[in-house]
PDB file of C-alpha atoms in Angstrom:
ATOM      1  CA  UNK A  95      26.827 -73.869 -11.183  1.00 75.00           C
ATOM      2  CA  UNK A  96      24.367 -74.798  -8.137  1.00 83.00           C
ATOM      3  CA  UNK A  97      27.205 -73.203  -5.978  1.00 87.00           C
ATOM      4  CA  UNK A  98      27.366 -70.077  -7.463  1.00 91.00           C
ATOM      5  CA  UNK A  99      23.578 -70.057  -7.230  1.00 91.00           C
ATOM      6  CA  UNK A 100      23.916 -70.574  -3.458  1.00 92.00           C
ATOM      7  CA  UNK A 101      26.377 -67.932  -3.200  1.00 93.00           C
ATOM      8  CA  UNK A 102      24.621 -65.580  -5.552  1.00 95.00           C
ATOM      9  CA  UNK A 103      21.059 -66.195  -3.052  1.00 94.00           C
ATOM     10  CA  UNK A 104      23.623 -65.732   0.135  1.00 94.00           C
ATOM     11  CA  UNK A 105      24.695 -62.237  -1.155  1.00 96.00           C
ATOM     12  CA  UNK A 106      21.162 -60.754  -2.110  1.00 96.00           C
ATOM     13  CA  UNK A 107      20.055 -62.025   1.779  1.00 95.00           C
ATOM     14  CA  UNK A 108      23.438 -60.078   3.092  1.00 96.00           C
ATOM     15  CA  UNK A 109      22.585 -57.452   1.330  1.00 97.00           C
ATOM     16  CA  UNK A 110      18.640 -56.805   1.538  1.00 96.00           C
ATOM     17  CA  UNK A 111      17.898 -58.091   4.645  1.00 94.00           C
ATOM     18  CA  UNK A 112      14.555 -56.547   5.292  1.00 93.00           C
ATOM     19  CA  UNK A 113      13.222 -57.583   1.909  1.00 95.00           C
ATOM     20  CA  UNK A 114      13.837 -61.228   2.496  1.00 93.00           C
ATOM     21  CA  UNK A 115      12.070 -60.663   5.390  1.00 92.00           C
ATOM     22  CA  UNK A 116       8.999 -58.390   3.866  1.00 91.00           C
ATOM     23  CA  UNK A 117       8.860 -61.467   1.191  1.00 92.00           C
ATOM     24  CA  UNK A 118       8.656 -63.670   3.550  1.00 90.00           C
ATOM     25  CA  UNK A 119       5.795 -62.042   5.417  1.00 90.00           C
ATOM     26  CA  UNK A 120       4.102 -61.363   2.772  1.00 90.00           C
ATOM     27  CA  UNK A 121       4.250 -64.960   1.645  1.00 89.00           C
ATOM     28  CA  UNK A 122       3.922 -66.899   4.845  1.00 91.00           C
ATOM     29  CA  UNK A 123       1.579 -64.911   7.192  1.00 91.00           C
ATOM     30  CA  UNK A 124      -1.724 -63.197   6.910  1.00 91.00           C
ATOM     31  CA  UNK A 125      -1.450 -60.809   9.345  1.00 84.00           C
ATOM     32  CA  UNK A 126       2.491 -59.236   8.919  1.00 81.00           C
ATOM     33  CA  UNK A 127       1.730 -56.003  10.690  1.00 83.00           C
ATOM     34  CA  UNK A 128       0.597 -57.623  14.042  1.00 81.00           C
ATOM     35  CA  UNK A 129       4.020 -59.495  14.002  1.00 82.00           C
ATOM     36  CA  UNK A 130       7.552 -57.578  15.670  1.00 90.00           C
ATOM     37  CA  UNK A 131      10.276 -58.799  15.090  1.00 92.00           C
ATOM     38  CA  UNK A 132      13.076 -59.833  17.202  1.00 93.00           C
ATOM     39  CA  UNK A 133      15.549 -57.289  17.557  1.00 92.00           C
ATOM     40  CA  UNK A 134      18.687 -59.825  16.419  1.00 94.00           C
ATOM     41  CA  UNK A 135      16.269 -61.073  13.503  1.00 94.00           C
ATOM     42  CA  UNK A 136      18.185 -58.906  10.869  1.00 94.00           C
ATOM     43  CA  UNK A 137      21.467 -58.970  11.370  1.00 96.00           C
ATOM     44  CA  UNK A 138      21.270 -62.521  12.420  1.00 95.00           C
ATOM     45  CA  UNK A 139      19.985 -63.184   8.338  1.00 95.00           C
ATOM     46  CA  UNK A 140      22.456 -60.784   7.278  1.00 96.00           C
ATOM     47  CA  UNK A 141      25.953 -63.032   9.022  1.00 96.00           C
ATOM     48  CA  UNK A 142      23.490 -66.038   7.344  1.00 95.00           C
ATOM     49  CA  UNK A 143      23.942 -64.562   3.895  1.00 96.00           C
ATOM     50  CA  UNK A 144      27.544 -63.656   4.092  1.00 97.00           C
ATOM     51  CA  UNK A 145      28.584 -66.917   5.836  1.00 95.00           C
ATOM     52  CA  UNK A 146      26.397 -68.800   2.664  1.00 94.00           C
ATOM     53  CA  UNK A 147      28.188 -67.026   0.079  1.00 95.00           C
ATOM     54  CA  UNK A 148      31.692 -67.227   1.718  1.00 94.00           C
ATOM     55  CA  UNK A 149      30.920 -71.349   1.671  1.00 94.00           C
ATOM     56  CA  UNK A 150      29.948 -71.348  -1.664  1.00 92.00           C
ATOM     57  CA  UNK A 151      32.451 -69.566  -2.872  1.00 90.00           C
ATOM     58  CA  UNK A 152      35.473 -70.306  -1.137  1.00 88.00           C
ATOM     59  CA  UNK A 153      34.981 -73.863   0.898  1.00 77.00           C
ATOM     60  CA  UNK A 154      34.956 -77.356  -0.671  1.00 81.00           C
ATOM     61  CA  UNK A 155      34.615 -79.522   2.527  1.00 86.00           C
ATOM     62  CA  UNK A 156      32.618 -76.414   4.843  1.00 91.00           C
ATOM     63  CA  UNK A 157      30.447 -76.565   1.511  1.00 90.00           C
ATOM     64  CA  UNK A 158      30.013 -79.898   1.214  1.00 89.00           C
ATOM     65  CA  UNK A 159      28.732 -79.863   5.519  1.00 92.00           C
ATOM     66  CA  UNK A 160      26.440 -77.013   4.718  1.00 93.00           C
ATOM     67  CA  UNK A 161      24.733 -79.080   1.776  1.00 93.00           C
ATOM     68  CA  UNK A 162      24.309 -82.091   4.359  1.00 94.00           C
ATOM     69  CA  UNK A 163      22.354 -79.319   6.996  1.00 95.00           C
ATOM     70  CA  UNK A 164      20.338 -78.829   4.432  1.00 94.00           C
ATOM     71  CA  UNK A 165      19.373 -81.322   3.616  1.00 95.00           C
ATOM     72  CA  UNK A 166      18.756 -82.348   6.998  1.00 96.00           C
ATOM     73  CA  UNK A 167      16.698 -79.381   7.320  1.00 96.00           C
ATOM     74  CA  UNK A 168      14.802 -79.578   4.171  1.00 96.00           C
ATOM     75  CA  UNK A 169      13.758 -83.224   5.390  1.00 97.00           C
ATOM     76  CA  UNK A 170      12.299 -81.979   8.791  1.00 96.00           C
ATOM     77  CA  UNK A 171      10.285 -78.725   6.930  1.00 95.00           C
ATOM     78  CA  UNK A 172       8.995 -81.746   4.772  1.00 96.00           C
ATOM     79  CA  UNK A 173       7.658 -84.071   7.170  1.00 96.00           C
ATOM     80  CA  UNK A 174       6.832 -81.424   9.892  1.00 95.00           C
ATOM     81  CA  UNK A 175       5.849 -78.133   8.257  1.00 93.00           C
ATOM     82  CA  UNK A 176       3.593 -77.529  11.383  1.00 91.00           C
ATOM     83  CA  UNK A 177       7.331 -77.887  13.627  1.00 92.00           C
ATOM     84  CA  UNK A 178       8.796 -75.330  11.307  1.00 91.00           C
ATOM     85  CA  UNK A 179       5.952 -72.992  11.451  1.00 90.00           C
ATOM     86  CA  UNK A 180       6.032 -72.851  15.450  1.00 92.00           C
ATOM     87  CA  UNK A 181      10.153 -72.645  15.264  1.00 92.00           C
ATOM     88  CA  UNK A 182      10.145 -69.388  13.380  1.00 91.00           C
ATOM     89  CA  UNK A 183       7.481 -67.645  14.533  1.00 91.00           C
ATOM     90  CA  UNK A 184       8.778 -68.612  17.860  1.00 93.00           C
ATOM     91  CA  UNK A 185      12.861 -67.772  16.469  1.00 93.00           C
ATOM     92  CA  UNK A 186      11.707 -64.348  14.527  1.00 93.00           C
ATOM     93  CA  UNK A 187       8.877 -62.642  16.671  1.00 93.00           C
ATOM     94  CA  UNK A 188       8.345 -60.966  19.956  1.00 93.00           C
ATOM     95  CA  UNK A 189       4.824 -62.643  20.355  1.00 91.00           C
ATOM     96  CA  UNK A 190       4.557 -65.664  18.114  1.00 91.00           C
ATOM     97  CA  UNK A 191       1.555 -66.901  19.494  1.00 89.00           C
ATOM     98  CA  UNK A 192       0.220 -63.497  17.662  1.00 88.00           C
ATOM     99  CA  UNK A 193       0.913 -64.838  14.086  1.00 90.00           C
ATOM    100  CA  UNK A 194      -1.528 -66.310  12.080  1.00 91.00           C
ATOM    101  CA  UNK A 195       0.392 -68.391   8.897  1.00 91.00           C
ATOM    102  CA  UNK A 196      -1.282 -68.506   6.057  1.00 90.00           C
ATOM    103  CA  UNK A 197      -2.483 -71.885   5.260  1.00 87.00           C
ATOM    104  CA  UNK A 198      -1.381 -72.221   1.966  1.00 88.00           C
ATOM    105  CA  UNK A 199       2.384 -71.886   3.206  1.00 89.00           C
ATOM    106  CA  UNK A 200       2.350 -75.145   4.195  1.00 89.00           C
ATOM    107  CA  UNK A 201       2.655 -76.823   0.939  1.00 92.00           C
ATOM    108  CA  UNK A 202       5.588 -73.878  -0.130  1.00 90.00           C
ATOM    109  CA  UNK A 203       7.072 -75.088   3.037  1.00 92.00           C
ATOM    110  CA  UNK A 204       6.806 -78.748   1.571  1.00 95.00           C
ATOM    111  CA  UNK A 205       8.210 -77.420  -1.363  1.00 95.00           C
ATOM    112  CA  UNK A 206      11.075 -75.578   0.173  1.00 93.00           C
ATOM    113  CA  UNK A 207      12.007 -78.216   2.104  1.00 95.00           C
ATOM    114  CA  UNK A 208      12.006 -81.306  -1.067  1.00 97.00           C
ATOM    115  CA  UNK A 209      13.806 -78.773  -2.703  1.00 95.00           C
ATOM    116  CA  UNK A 210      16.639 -78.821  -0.015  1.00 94.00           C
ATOM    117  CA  UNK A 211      16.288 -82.358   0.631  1.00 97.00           C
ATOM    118  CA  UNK A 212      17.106 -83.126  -3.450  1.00 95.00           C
ATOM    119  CA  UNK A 213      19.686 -80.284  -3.869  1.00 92.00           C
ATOM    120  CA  UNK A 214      21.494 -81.781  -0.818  1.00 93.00           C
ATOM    121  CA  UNK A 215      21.177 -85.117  -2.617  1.00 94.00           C
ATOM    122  CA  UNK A 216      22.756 -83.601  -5.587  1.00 90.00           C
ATOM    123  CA  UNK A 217      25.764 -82.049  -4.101  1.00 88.00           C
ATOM    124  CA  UNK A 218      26.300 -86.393  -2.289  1.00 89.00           C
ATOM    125  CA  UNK A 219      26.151 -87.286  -5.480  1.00 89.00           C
ATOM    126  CA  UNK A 220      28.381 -85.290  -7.370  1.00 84.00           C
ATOM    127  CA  UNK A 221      30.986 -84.951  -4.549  1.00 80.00           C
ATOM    128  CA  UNK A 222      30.870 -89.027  -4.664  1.00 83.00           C
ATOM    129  CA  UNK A 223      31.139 -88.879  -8.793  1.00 81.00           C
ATOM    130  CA  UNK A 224      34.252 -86.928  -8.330  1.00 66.00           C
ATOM    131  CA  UNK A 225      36.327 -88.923  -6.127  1.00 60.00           C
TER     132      UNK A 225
END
């Protein structure tokens, strides 16, 4: 079930791009109109998509390796949302020193990143179960 979930999220981002984006804007910074995006920024979350949903849906072992990056992930956005926050804005915008995040992001961020951190644990432990 959790991988069609996965694959189901990695679709939607192929396939609407620039509303993951506008969510996350309008989620994560105060000020989204100052902010322009990196030209590669789209299509770069559009391959993300595809290649998520292609894992989820066809590989057991890729799968299984993209769970443990998350997890990894979700662990550092955790512990460091402050690292996160300067690897985006630096990753997604022309002039990141230009974005102001809002402040209450930080705990989503926290969120997010338990979230990963226990789904990744989940996928261990039923891989493990089934062996």
């Amino acid at each position: 079930m959790l991988r069609i979930l996965i694959g189901a999220l990695g679709a939607i981002t192929a396939l609407a791009p620039d509303d993951i984006v506008a969510l996350f804007e309008k989620l994560a910074i105060t000020n989204p109109s100052e902010g322009t995006l990196r030209a590669g920024v789209n299509p770069a979350i559009r391959s993300e998509g595809v290649l998520i949903a292609a894992i989820s849906i066809f590989g057991s072992r890729s799968y299984a390796w993209m769970m443990n990056l998350t997890g990894a992930f979700g662990a550092v956005v955790l512990v460091f949302p402050d690292l996160y926050r300067k690897f985006a804005s630096t990753l997604l915008y022309e002039n990141p020193d230009s974005i102001e995040w809002n402040e209450r992001f930080t705990t989503g961020v926290r969120i997010i990143g338990a979230v990963y951190v226990f789904l990744a644990a989940k996928t261990y432990r039923d891989r493990r179960k089934d062996t």
